Short mmCIF file of C-alpha atoms and ligand atoms in Angstrom, two decimals:
data_model
loop_
_atom_site.label_atom_id
_atom_site.label_comp_id
_atom_site.label_asym_id
_atom_site.label_seq_id
_atom_site.Cartn_x
_atom_site.Cartn_y
_atom_site.Cartn_z
CA MET A 165 47.69 -61.70 -97.95
CA LYS A 166 50.38 -59.66 -96.30
CA ASN A 167 52.10 -56.85 -98.08
CA VAL A 168 55.61 -57.69 -99.12
CA VAL A 169 57.98 -54.78 -99.55
CA ASN A 170 59.98 -55.18 -102.69
CA ALA A 171 59.20 -58.80 -103.15
CA PRO A 172 62.20 -58.84 -105.40
CA SER A 173 61.54 -58.88 -109.08
CA LYS A 174 64.04 -60.83 -111.14
CA GLN A 175 65.67 -57.58 -112.24
CA MET A 176 65.86 -56.25 -108.76
CA PHE A 177 67.35 -59.47 -107.49
CA GLN A 178 69.93 -59.19 -110.22
CA ALA A 179 70.54 -55.56 -109.35
CA LEU A 180 71.09 -56.41 -105.74
CA THR A 181 73.24 -59.37 -106.51
CA PHE A 182 75.38 -58.15 -109.33
CA SER A 183 75.46 -54.42 -109.57
CA ASP A 184 76.39 -53.46 -106.06
CA THR A 185 80.04 -52.93 -106.55
CA ASN A 186 80.34 -50.57 -103.64
CA ALA A 187 81.50 -52.37 -101.02
CA SER A 188 82.05 -52.07 -97.70
CA THR A 189 79.16 -53.95 -98.73
CA GLN A 190 79.36 -57.54 -98.06
CA CYS A 191 77.24 -57.09 -94.99
CA GLY A 192 75.26 -54.18 -96.49
CA LEU A 193 74.40 -56.43 -99.40
CA SER A 194 73.24 -59.32 -97.33
CA ARG A 195 71.16 -56.95 -95.23
CA GLN A 196 69.62 -55.55 -98.41
CA LEU A 197 68.83 -59.01 -99.59
CA SER A 198 67.27 -60.05 -96.34
CA ASP A 199 65.32 -56.74 -96.22
CA ALA A 200 64.08 -57.38 -99.69
CA PHE A 201 62.67 -60.71 -98.72
CA ALA A 202 61.25 -59.59 -95.38
CA MET A 203 57.54 -59.36 -94.77
CA SER A 204 56.78 -55.72 -94.12
CA HIS A 205 54.93 -54.44 -91.08
CA VAL A 206 54.65 -50.95 -92.51
CA PHE A 207 51.06 -49.95 -93.26
CA PRO A 208 51.52 -48.46 -96.72
CA ARG A 209 49.33 -45.95 -98.53
CA HIS A 210 48.28 -48.66 -100.96
CA THR A 211 48.35 -52.31 -100.04
CA LYS A 212 49.00 -53.45 -103.61
CA ALA A 213 51.90 -51.09 -104.27
CA ASP A 214 55.33 -52.59 -104.73
CA LEU A 215 57.47 -49.62 -103.80
CA PRO A 216 61.18 -49.24 -104.33
CA VAL A 217 63.15 -48.26 -101.24
CA ALA A 218 64.48 -44.69 -101.33
CA VAL A 219 68.00 -44.68 -99.95
CA THR A 220 69.81 -41.58 -101.13
CA GLY A 221 68.96 -37.98 -101.92
CA ASP A 222 71.21 -36.18 -104.36
CA GLY A 223 70.17 -32.67 -105.37
CA CYS A 224 67.05 -32.98 -107.52
CA TYR A 225 67.30 -36.78 -107.54
CA ILE A 226 66.23 -39.69 -105.36
CA LEU A 227 68.10 -42.97 -105.71
CA ASP A 228 66.50 -46.25 -104.84
CA ARG A 229 68.23 -49.33 -103.49
CA SER A 230 68.86 -50.76 -106.93
CA GLY A 231 70.71 -47.56 -107.85
CA LYS A 232 67.95 -46.28 -110.12
CA LYS A 233 67.82 -42.49 -110.21
CA TYR A 234 64.56 -40.52 -110.29
CA PHE A 235 64.30 -36.83 -111.12
CA ASP A 236 61.96 -35.38 -108.51
CA GLY A 237 59.79 -33.35 -110.84
CA SER A 238 57.05 -32.81 -108.27
CA GLY A 239 59.13 -32.47 -105.10
CA GLY A 240 57.08 -35.46 -103.88
CA ALA A 241 53.90 -33.44 -103.41
CA ALA A 242 55.41 -29.95 -103.83
CA VAL A 243 57.58 -30.44 -100.78
CA SER A 244 61.26 -30.69 -101.70
CA CYS A 245 61.92 -27.15 -102.91
CA LEU A 246 65.63 -27.37 -102.04
CA GLY A 247 66.17 -30.86 -103.40
CA HIS A 248 67.28 -33.75 -101.24
CA SER A 249 70.76 -33.00 -100.00
CA ASP A 250 71.02 -29.39 -98.94
CA PRO A 251 74.12 -29.24 -96.70
CA ASP A 252 73.06 -26.11 -94.80
CA VAL A 253 69.69 -27.48 -93.79
CA ILE A 254 71.22 -30.80 -92.80
CA ALA A 255 73.87 -29.00 -90.72
CA ALA A 256 71.22 -26.85 -89.02
CA ILE A 257 69.27 -29.95 -87.99
CA LYS A 258 72.38 -31.63 -86.63
CA ALA A 259 73.40 -28.51 -84.71
CA GLN A 260 69.95 -28.19 -83.15
CA VAL A 261 69.85 -31.82 -82.09
CA ASP A 262 73.30 -31.40 -80.56
CA ARG A 263 71.97 -28.52 -78.44
CA ILE A 264 68.44 -29.67 -77.66
CA ALA A 265 66.10 -31.69 -79.86
CA PHE A 266 62.81 -31.01 -78.11
CA ALA A 267 61.34 -28.93 -75.33
CA HIS A 268 57.57 -28.96 -74.76
CA THR A 269 55.86 -25.67 -75.66
CA GLY A 270 53.80 -25.89 -72.46
CA PHE A 271 57.02 -25.09 -70.63
CA PHE A 272 59.41 -23.39 -73.06
CA THR A 273 59.72 -21.44 -76.23
CA SER A 274 62.84 -22.02 -78.34
CA GLU A 275 65.36 -19.93 -80.22
CA PRO A 276 64.65 -21.37 -83.68
CA ALA A 277 60.86 -20.97 -83.23
CA GLU A 278 61.24 -17.35 -82.11
CA GLU A 279 63.67 -16.47 -84.88
CA LEU A 280 61.67 -18.18 -87.59
CA ALA A 281 58.43 -16.51 -86.48
CA ASP A 282 60.11 -13.09 -86.63
CA LEU A 283 61.42 -13.75 -90.12
CA LEU A 284 58.11 -15.11 -91.41
CA ILE A 285 56.16 -12.16 -90.04
CA GLY A 286 58.76 -9.80 -91.48
CA LYS A 287 57.80 -11.03 -94.97
CA ALA A 288 54.14 -11.93 -94.45
CA PRO A 289 51.44 -9.93 -96.22
CA GLY A 290 48.92 -7.60 -94.56
CA ASN A 291 48.49 -7.66 -90.81
CA LEU A 292 49.64 -11.22 -90.20
CA ASP A 293 51.48 -11.00 -86.91
CA ARG A 294 51.63 -14.32 -85.07
CA VAL A 295 52.82 -17.78 -86.06
CA TYR A 296 51.53 -21.06 -84.62
CA PHE A 297 53.94 -23.85 -85.58
CA VAL A 298 52.60 -27.35 -86.22
CA SER A 299 53.84 -30.51 -87.91
CA GLY A 300 52.17 -30.37 -91.33
CA GLY A 301 49.47 -28.99 -93.57
CA SER A 302 46.42 -30.72 -92.13
CA GLU A 303 47.41 -29.66 -88.63
CA ALA A 304 47.80 -26.08 -89.83
CA MET A 305 44.30 -26.19 -91.31
CA GLU A 306 42.76 -27.70 -88.16
CA ALA A 307 44.39 -24.95 -86.11
CA ALA A 308 43.06 -22.32 -88.54
CA LEU A 309 39.49 -23.61 -88.30
CA LYS A 310 39.55 -23.82 -84.51
CA LEU A 311 41.15 -20.40 -84.18
CA ALA A 312 38.47 -18.89 -86.42
CA ARG A 313 35.76 -20.40 -84.24
CA GLN A 314 37.39 -19.30 -80.99
CA TYR A 315 37.92 -15.79 -82.37
CA PHE A 316 34.19 -15.36 -82.87
CA LEU A 317 33.43 -16.83 -79.46
CA GLU A 318 35.82 -14.34 -77.86
CA LYS A 319 34.08 -11.54 -79.79
CA GLY A 320 30.64 -12.65 -78.62
CA GLU A 321 29.52 -13.82 -82.08
CA ALA A 322 28.80 -17.39 -81.05
CA SER A 323 26.47 -18.16 -83.94
CA ARG A 324 29.32 -17.93 -86.47
CA HIS A 325 30.40 -21.48 -87.19
CA ARG A 326 29.79 -22.20 -90.87
CA VAL A 327 32.71 -22.67 -93.25
CA ILE A 328 32.43 -22.05 -96.98
CA ALA A 329 35.12 -23.49 -99.24
CA ARG A 330 35.41 -24.43 -102.91
CA ARG A 331 34.82 -27.56 -104.93
CA GLN A 332 37.97 -29.19 -106.27
CA SER A 333 40.08 -28.12 -103.32
CA TYR A 334 42.16 -30.10 -100.86
CA HIS A 335 42.88 -28.90 -97.36
CA GLY A 336 44.15 -32.05 -95.67
CA ASN A 337 43.05 -35.44 -94.44
CA THR A 338 42.14 -34.88 -90.80
CA LEU A 339 38.40 -34.62 -90.29
CA GLY A 340 38.07 -30.84 -90.09
CA ALA A 341 40.40 -30.26 -93.01
CA LEU A 342 38.77 -33.04 -95.02
CA ALA A 343 35.33 -31.56 -94.43
CA THR A 344 36.64 -28.24 -95.69
CA GLY A 345 38.11 -29.74 -98.86
CA GLY A 346 35.88 -30.00 -101.88
CA ASN A 347 37.15 -33.21 -103.44
CA GLN A 348 34.23 -35.60 -103.64
CA TRP A 349 36.00 -38.95 -103.69
CA ARG A 350 38.17 -38.09 -100.72
CA ARG A 351 35.17 -36.85 -98.72
CA GLU A 352 32.56 -39.43 -99.56
CA PRO A 353 33.49 -42.37 -97.29
CA PHE A 354 33.90 -40.13 -94.27
CA ALA A 355 30.98 -37.77 -94.93
CA PRO A 356 28.96 -38.98 -91.89
CA LEU A 357 31.82 -37.91 -89.62
CA MET A 358 32.19 -34.43 -91.02
CA ILE A 359 31.14 -30.95 -90.00
CA ASP A 360 28.71 -29.30 -92.36
CA THR A 361 30.65 -27.28 -94.96
CA THR A 362 29.36 -25.82 -98.20
CA HIS A 363 31.31 -25.42 -101.41
CA ILE A 364 31.17 -22.85 -104.16
CA ALA A 365 32.79 -23.11 -107.61
CA PRO A 366 36.55 -22.97 -108.01
CA CYS A 367 38.03 -20.30 -110.28
CA TYR A 368 38.60 -22.61 -113.27
CA GLU A 369 38.94 -20.44 -116.34
CA TYR A 370 39.82 -23.22 -118.82
CA ARG A 371 36.51 -24.98 -118.23
CA ASP A 372 34.09 -22.42 -116.88
CA ARG A 373 34.68 -19.04 -118.51
CA ARG A 374 31.82 -18.39 -120.90
CA GLU A 375 32.15 -17.59 -124.55
CA GLY A 376 32.58 -13.83 -124.88
CA GLU A 377 33.15 -13.29 -121.14
CA THR A 378 36.42 -11.57 -120.16
CA ALA A 379 38.65 -13.32 -117.65
CA PHE A 380 38.04 -10.49 -115.21
CA ASP A 381 34.25 -10.66 -115.54
CA TYR A 382 34.38 -14.42 -115.15
CA GLY A 383 36.36 -14.05 -111.91
CA GLN A 384 33.87 -11.52 -110.53
CA ARG A 385 30.92 -13.74 -111.41
CA ILE A 386 32.48 -16.76 -109.73
CA ALA A 387 33.60 -14.78 -106.68
CA ASN A 388 30.06 -13.49 -106.27
CA GLU A 389 28.97 -17.06 -105.57
CA LEU A 390 30.54 -16.49 -102.16
CA GLU A 391 28.23 -13.59 -101.46
CA ALA A 392 25.20 -15.60 -102.50
CA GLU A 393 26.23 -18.47 -100.24
CA ILE A 394 26.88 -16.18 -97.26
CA LEU A 395 23.41 -14.67 -97.72
CA ARG A 396 21.84 -18.11 -98.05
CA LEU A 397 23.43 -19.32 -94.81
CA GLY A 398 22.89 -16.01 -93.02
CA PRO A 399 25.99 -13.83 -92.51
CA GLU A 400 25.61 -14.11 -88.73
CA ASN A 401 26.29 -17.87 -89.06
CA VAL A 402 29.31 -17.74 -91.36
CA MET A 403 32.75 -17.98 -89.81
CA ALA A 404 35.21 -18.31 -92.69
CA PHE A 405 35.86 -18.76 -96.37
CA VAL A 406 38.74 -21.10 -97.18
CA ALA A 407 40.66 -21.33 -100.47
CA GLU A 408 44.01 -22.26 -101.97
CA PRO A 409 45.30 -19.22 -103.91
CA VAL A 410 46.62 -21.58 -106.58
CA VAL A 411 44.83 -24.93 -106.36
CA GLY A 412 47.28 -27.82 -106.13
CA ALA A 413 46.64 -31.54 -106.04
CA THR A 414 42.93 -31.64 -106.88
CA ALA A 415 42.97 -29.34 -109.89
CA GLY A 416 46.55 -29.23 -111.14
CA ALA A 417 48.14 -25.83 -110.43
CA LEU A 418 45.01 -23.84 -111.11
CA PRO A 419 45.64 -20.09 -110.72
CA PRO A 420 42.84 -17.55 -110.19
CA VAL A 421 42.07 -14.90 -112.78
CA GLU A 422 42.90 -11.27 -112.08
CA GLY A 423 40.57 -9.60 -109.63
CA TYR A 424 39.02 -12.81 -108.28
CA PHE A 425 40.65 -12.75 -104.85
CA LYS A 426 40.22 -8.99 -104.50
CA ARG A 427 36.47 -9.48 -104.88
CA ILE A 428 36.59 -12.43 -102.44
CA ARG A 429 38.40 -10.23 -99.90
CA GLU A 430 35.80 -7.49 -100.37
CA ILE A 431 32.92 -9.90 -99.79
CA CYS A 432 34.55 -11.36 -96.66
CA ASP A 433 35.06 -7.82 -95.30
CA ASN A 434 31.50 -6.79 -96.09
CA TYR A 435 30.07 -9.66 -94.06
CA GLY A 436 32.69 -9.95 -91.32
CA VAL A 437 33.78 -13.38 -92.58
CA LEU A 438 37.39 -14.46 -92.06
CA LEU A 439 39.46 -15.26 -95.14
CA ILE A 440 41.64 -18.32 -94.58
CA LEU A 441 44.15 -18.96 -97.36
CA ASP A 442 45.64 -22.43 -97.61
CA GLU A 443 49.16 -22.00 -98.99
CA VAL A 444 50.29 -25.40 -97.75
CA MET A 445 51.21 -26.40 -101.30
CA CYS A 446 51.48 -23.14 -103.23
CA GLY A 447 53.27 -21.06 -100.58
CA MET A 448 56.91 -20.54 -99.62
CA GLY A 449 58.08 -19.34 -102.98
CA ARG A 450 56.57 -22.12 -105.07
CA THR A 451 54.63 -19.75 -107.33
CA GLY A 452 57.38 -17.12 -107.51
CA THR A 453 56.56 -15.02 -104.43
CA LEU A 454 57.15 -16.14 -100.87
CA PHE A 455 53.41 -16.04 -100.22
CA ALA A 456 51.26 -16.97 -103.20
CA CYS A 457 48.52 -14.42 -102.37
CA GLU A 458 50.97 -11.54 -102.88
CA GLN A 459 50.40 -11.94 -106.63
CA ASP A 460 46.67 -11.47 -106.16
CA GLY A 461 47.06 -8.31 -104.10
CA VAL A 462 45.23 -9.64 -101.06
CA ALA A 463 46.12 -10.60 -97.52
CA PRO A 464 44.16 -13.15 -95.49
CA ASP A 465 43.14 -13.14 -91.84
CA ILE A 466 44.67 -16.58 -91.40
CA LEU A 467 47.22 -18.26 -93.65
CA CYS A 468 48.49 -21.85 -93.59
CA ILE A 469 51.86 -23.04 -94.86
CA ALA A 470 53.69 -26.37 -94.66
CA LYS A 471 55.42 -28.41 -97.38
CA GLY A 472 58.01 -25.88 -98.65
CA LEU A 473 58.44 -24.50 -95.13
CA GLY A 474 60.49 -27.51 -94.08
CA ALA A 475 61.29 -28.58 -97.65
CA GLY A 476 60.92 -32.19 -96.50
CA TYR A 477 63.88 -32.04 -94.12
CA GLN A 478 61.53 -32.00 -91.13
CA PRO A 479 57.75 -32.31 -90.77
CA VAL A 480 56.65 -28.75 -90.09
CA GLY A 481 53.79 -26.42 -90.89
CA ALA A 482 52.48 -23.14 -89.58
CA MET A 483 49.32 -21.12 -89.18
CA LEU A 484 49.74 -17.35 -89.30
CA CYS A 485 47.05 -15.02 -88.00
CA THR A 486 46.50 -11.27 -87.85
CA ALA A 487 47.23 -9.09 -84.84
CA ALA A 488 43.48 -8.53 -84.43
CA ILE A 489 42.71 -12.24 -84.13
CA TYR A 490 45.57 -12.76 -81.70
CA GLU A 491 44.42 -9.77 -79.66
CA ALA A 492 40.91 -11.19 -79.36
CA ILE A 493 42.41 -14.31 -77.75
CA GLU A 494 44.92 -12.34 -75.67
CA THR A 495 42.36 -9.96 -74.23
CA GLY A 496 39.70 -12.66 -74.02
CA SER A 497 40.26 -16.07 -72.52
CA GLY A 498 44.03 -15.65 -72.82
CA PHE A 499 44.73 -18.99 -74.43
CA PHE A 500 44.00 -20.78 -77.66
CA GLN A 501 42.16 -23.97 -76.75
CA HIS A 502 44.27 -26.16 -78.97
CA GLY A 503 47.73 -27.77 -79.08
CA HIS A 504 49.65 -30.92 -79.91
CA THR A 505 52.71 -32.39 -78.27
CA TYR A 506 54.99 -31.48 -81.13
CA ILE A 507 53.86 -27.92 -81.92
CA GLY A 508 56.83 -25.59 -82.23
CA HIS A 509 59.26 -28.52 -82.29
CA PRO A 510 62.74 -26.96 -82.04
CA THR A 511 64.40 -29.33 -84.51
CA ALA A 512 61.60 -28.83 -87.05
CA CYS A 513 61.82 -25.05 -86.56
CA ALA A 514 65.61 -25.14 -86.92
CA ALA A 515 65.27 -26.95 -90.23
CA ALA A 516 62.58 -24.52 -91.41
CA LEU A 517 64.73 -21.58 -90.33
CA ALA A 518 67.61 -22.86 -92.45
CA VAL A 519 65.21 -23.46 -95.36
CA PHE A 520 63.80 -19.95 -94.98
CA ARG A 521 67.28 -18.43 -95.05
CA LYS A 522 68.09 -20.31 -98.25
CA LEU A 523 64.81 -19.36 -99.89
CA THR A 524 65.11 -15.68 -99.04
CA GLY A 525 68.86 -15.69 -99.61
CA GLY A 526 68.41 -16.17 -103.36
CA VAL A 527 67.04 -19.64 -104.09
CA ALA A 528 63.42 -18.47 -104.32
CA ASP A 529 64.50 -15.84 -106.86
CA ARG A 530 65.12 -18.68 -109.28
CA VAL A 531 61.44 -19.67 -109.31
CA MET A 532 60.07 -17.06 -111.72
CA PRO A 533 62.77 -17.36 -114.41
CA MET A 534 63.04 -21.14 -114.16
CA GLY A 535 59.24 -21.39 -114.12
CA GLU A 536 59.11 -19.40 -117.35
CA LYS A 537 61.67 -21.72 -118.93
CA LEU A 538 59.74 -24.76 -117.74
CA THR A 539 56.43 -23.52 -119.09
CA THR A 540 58.01 -22.59 -122.43
CA ALA A 541 59.50 -26.07 -122.67
CA LEU A 542 56.17 -27.68 -121.73
CA ASN A 543 54.35 -25.61 -124.33
CA ASP A 544 56.93 -26.49 -126.97
CA ALA A 545 56.81 -30.19 -126.16
CA PHE A 546 53.10 -30.67 -125.40
CA GLY A 547 51.26 -27.49 -126.43
CA GLN A 548 49.97 -29.16 -129.61
CA HIS A 549 49.64 -32.66 -128.22
CA PRO A 550 46.19 -34.04 -129.09
CA HIS A 551 45.60 -35.02 -125.46
CA VAL A 552 46.82 -31.87 -123.74
CA GLY A 553 44.01 -29.41 -123.10
CA ASP A 554 45.66 -26.82 -120.89
CA ILE A 555 49.10 -26.00 -119.53
CA ARG A 556 48.87 -23.63 -116.57
CA GLY A 557 50.26 -22.50 -113.25
CA ARG A 558 52.66 -20.01 -111.76
CA GLY A 559 56.38 -20.17 -111.06
CA LEU A 560 57.58 -23.72 -110.55
CA PHE A 561 54.04 -24.93 -109.95
CA ARG A 562 52.70 -26.17 -113.27
CA GLY A 563 49.77 -28.28 -114.32
CA ILE A 564 48.97 -30.11 -117.52
CA GLU A 565 45.31 -31.00 -118.01
CA ILE A 566 44.80 -34.11 -120.09
CA VAL A 567 41.78 -34.45 -122.39
CA GLU A 568 40.56 -37.06 -124.81
CA ASP A 569 39.57 -34.39 -127.31
CA ARG A 570 41.08 -30.91 -127.42
CA ALA A 571 38.27 -29.23 -129.32
CA SER A 572 35.46 -30.29 -127.02
CA LYS A 573 37.71 -30.53 -123.92
CA ALA A 574 36.10 -33.92 -123.27
CA PRO A 575 38.02 -35.88 -120.62
CA PHE A 576 38.97 -39.52 -120.86
CA ASP A 577 36.65 -42.09 -119.33
CA PRO A 578 37.83 -42.29 -115.70
CA LYS A 579 37.77 -46.10 -116.03
CA ARG A 580 40.83 -45.82 -118.25
CA GLY A 581 42.86 -44.54 -115.30
CA ILE A 582 44.93 -42.27 -117.50
CA ASN A 583 46.50 -40.40 -114.59
CA LYS A 584 47.62 -43.60 -112.90
CA ALA A 585 49.07 -44.92 -116.14
CA LEU A 586 50.99 -41.66 -116.65
CA LYS A 587 52.35 -41.75 -113.12
CA LYS A 588 53.57 -45.31 -113.59
CA ALA A 589 55.09 -44.69 -117.01
CA ALA A 590 56.86 -41.53 -115.87
CA PHE A 591 58.21 -43.29 -112.79
CA GLU A 592 59.53 -46.10 -114.96
CA ALA A 593 61.20 -43.48 -117.11
CA GLY A 594 62.83 -42.04 -113.98
CA LEU A 595 60.57 -39.03 -113.44
CA ILE A 596 58.55 -38.37 -110.31
CA CYS A 597 55.51 -36.28 -111.20
CA TYR A 598 52.14 -35.94 -109.50
CA PRO A 599 49.25 -36.97 -111.74
CA MET A 600 45.72 -37.03 -110.34
CA GLY A 601 42.21 -37.79 -111.57
CA GLY A 602 38.86 -36.13 -110.92
CA THR A 603 40.18 -32.75 -112.05
CA ILE A 604 36.80 -31.50 -113.24
CA ASP A 605 34.38 -32.70 -110.61
CA GLY A 606 36.10 -35.24 -108.40
CA VAL A 607 35.43 -38.04 -110.90
CA ARG A 608 36.14 -36.88 -114.45
CA GLY A 609 39.35 -35.37 -115.74
CA ASP A 610 43.08 -36.03 -115.42
CA HIS A 611 46.05 -33.78 -114.85
CA ILE A 612 49.74 -33.88 -114.07
CA LEU A 613 51.22 -31.59 -111.45
CA LEU A 614 54.86 -30.53 -111.69
CA ALA A 615 56.64 -28.85 -108.79
CA PRO A 616 60.37 -29.42 -109.19
CA PRO A 617 63.03 -28.25 -106.73
CA PHE A 618 63.93 -24.56 -107.09
CA ILE A 619 67.57 -25.59 -107.55
CA LEU A 620 66.91 -27.24 -110.90
CA GLU A 621 69.19 -26.32 -113.79
CA ASP A 622 68.39 -25.72 -117.45
CA SER A 623 69.40 -29.28 -118.37
CA HIS A 624 66.82 -30.65 -115.94
CA ILE A 625 64.03 -28.96 -117.86
CA GLY A 626 64.91 -31.01 -120.92
CA GLU A 627 65.03 -34.10 -118.75
CA ILE A 628 61.50 -33.39 -117.47
CA THR A 629 60.05 -32.93 -120.96
CA ASP A 630 61.96 -35.93 -122.39
CA LYS A 631 60.80 -38.26 -119.66
CA LEU A 632 57.25 -36.95 -119.74
CA ASN A 633 57.31 -37.48 -123.48
CA GLN A 634 58.33 -41.10 -122.94
CA ALA A 635 55.44 -41.48 -120.53
CA PHE A 636 52.98 -39.89 -122.99
CA LYS A 637 54.17 -42.22 -125.74
CA ALA A 638 53.77 -45.23 -123.48
CA VAL A 639 50.24 -44.26 -122.42
CA PHE A 640 48.70 -42.74 -125.56
N1 LIG B 846 46.39 -28.16 -97.92
C1 LIG B 846 46.86 -28.31 -99.17
C2 LIG B 846 46.60 -27.25 -100.19
C3 LIG B 846 47.59 -29.45 -99.50
O1 LIG B 846 48.03 -29.61 -100.76
C4 LIG B 846 47.83 -30.42 -98.51
C5 LIG B 846 48.59 -31.64 -98.83
O2 LIG B 846 48.76 -32.02 -99.96
C6 LIG B 846 47.33 -30.21 -97.22
C7 LIG B 846 46.62 -29.07 -96.96
C8 LIG B 846 47.58 -31.22 -96.14
O3 LIG B 846 48.90 -31.22 -95.78
P1 LIG B 846 49.56 -32.49 -95.06
O4 LIG B 846 49.54 -33.60 -96.05
O5 LIG B 846 50.93 -32.01 -94.71
O6 LIG B 846 48.75 -32.77 -93.85
#
């Protein structure tokens, strides 16, 4: 049976019929009604979903066609860091389109791409020196993997091709990025199509730190898995280690312990392996610093950003690489054997440039203090809840791990679909949050990810906890 968008429920029909008092609207209303009845030709994420139609963005809120207002407590998927109606970003996009919307990067560079690259490199950690603009996170990761491979070819180390990543990670849905990610259920159906990648343990203190072990010692032990894996594969075969500094969707804002990434960096250096950090979700101020890895005192060889870079106003991502990697290409074959039609899209770069100016002009400074307020409120509201095992994260990137039993940390039976039920109940209450299952091993475990816009006010924090509370009451 075909998917029907908004096959109108009785309430929705009533909302459309009776509550639209705005009205230039006679014809708007009849169009809404006919839309509501139309058979959709959109291929949705889920064929059984009956999605409301988003029509208006207003600060931290999204309004659907019935007028219902949702607080965007997860910025979609940690995207909308400036909310949904930033006038400066909107104006920048309009101004760019008025000048020129698109010029192919095979023929031209553009002012917004040049300016944005300068600004990003001005703030980027370590020796990152060049920016390759793409249209999203998966594209950034694909570019990173291919650049790593080409770098070693240019250097005459052709045997280096193996990628090591971590379980419970997500790096995107294109085949290279998916192969890199360590989430079992996402990988499984497509496994025969994937390049061979191996996965070590994530840094998951709540579950894996041993009794009596310090957080630091735990981090060193887990990081040393990388060394063991490099030695098992043969260092001459290993190209890169890939990790999210703070794990997002698959593990629920999971930060590393102190010293973990320093040890990872050391191991990569010892064996000539590139460190690729995926900051697609946790970067661009989300955790309280523009680049998440700043807080761990390390700099990668290649770094990927997306989501917060364009803040949802345009699809844009970027891969940053060090001067040394760029030089190997420049003095070698002279070109990176990669590219898509829309890389360096001027309108996307203009939007990202405006977002960057807002973030660095003060908005990102709100993340640490507001993140502290949010985590205090979450701890007050849910810290003693019988089904909350852990509240974690950095800045405005917070995760709540749900358990059936706090003492044993036992998760709910995945068949109960706790995360889906929480998502639905929160959405009904008017809160967009990002719950996910398989937190522990790709199958067991549930968590909720929160990543609200950086512009949120104190009153919004109460709204988040109130609405989450309603959802908890409905589900438990
Ligand atoms: N990497 C991480 C850490 C992500 O969270 C995501 C998306 O959620 C991606 C990569 C893929 O990004 P996109 O969905 O823009 O392709």
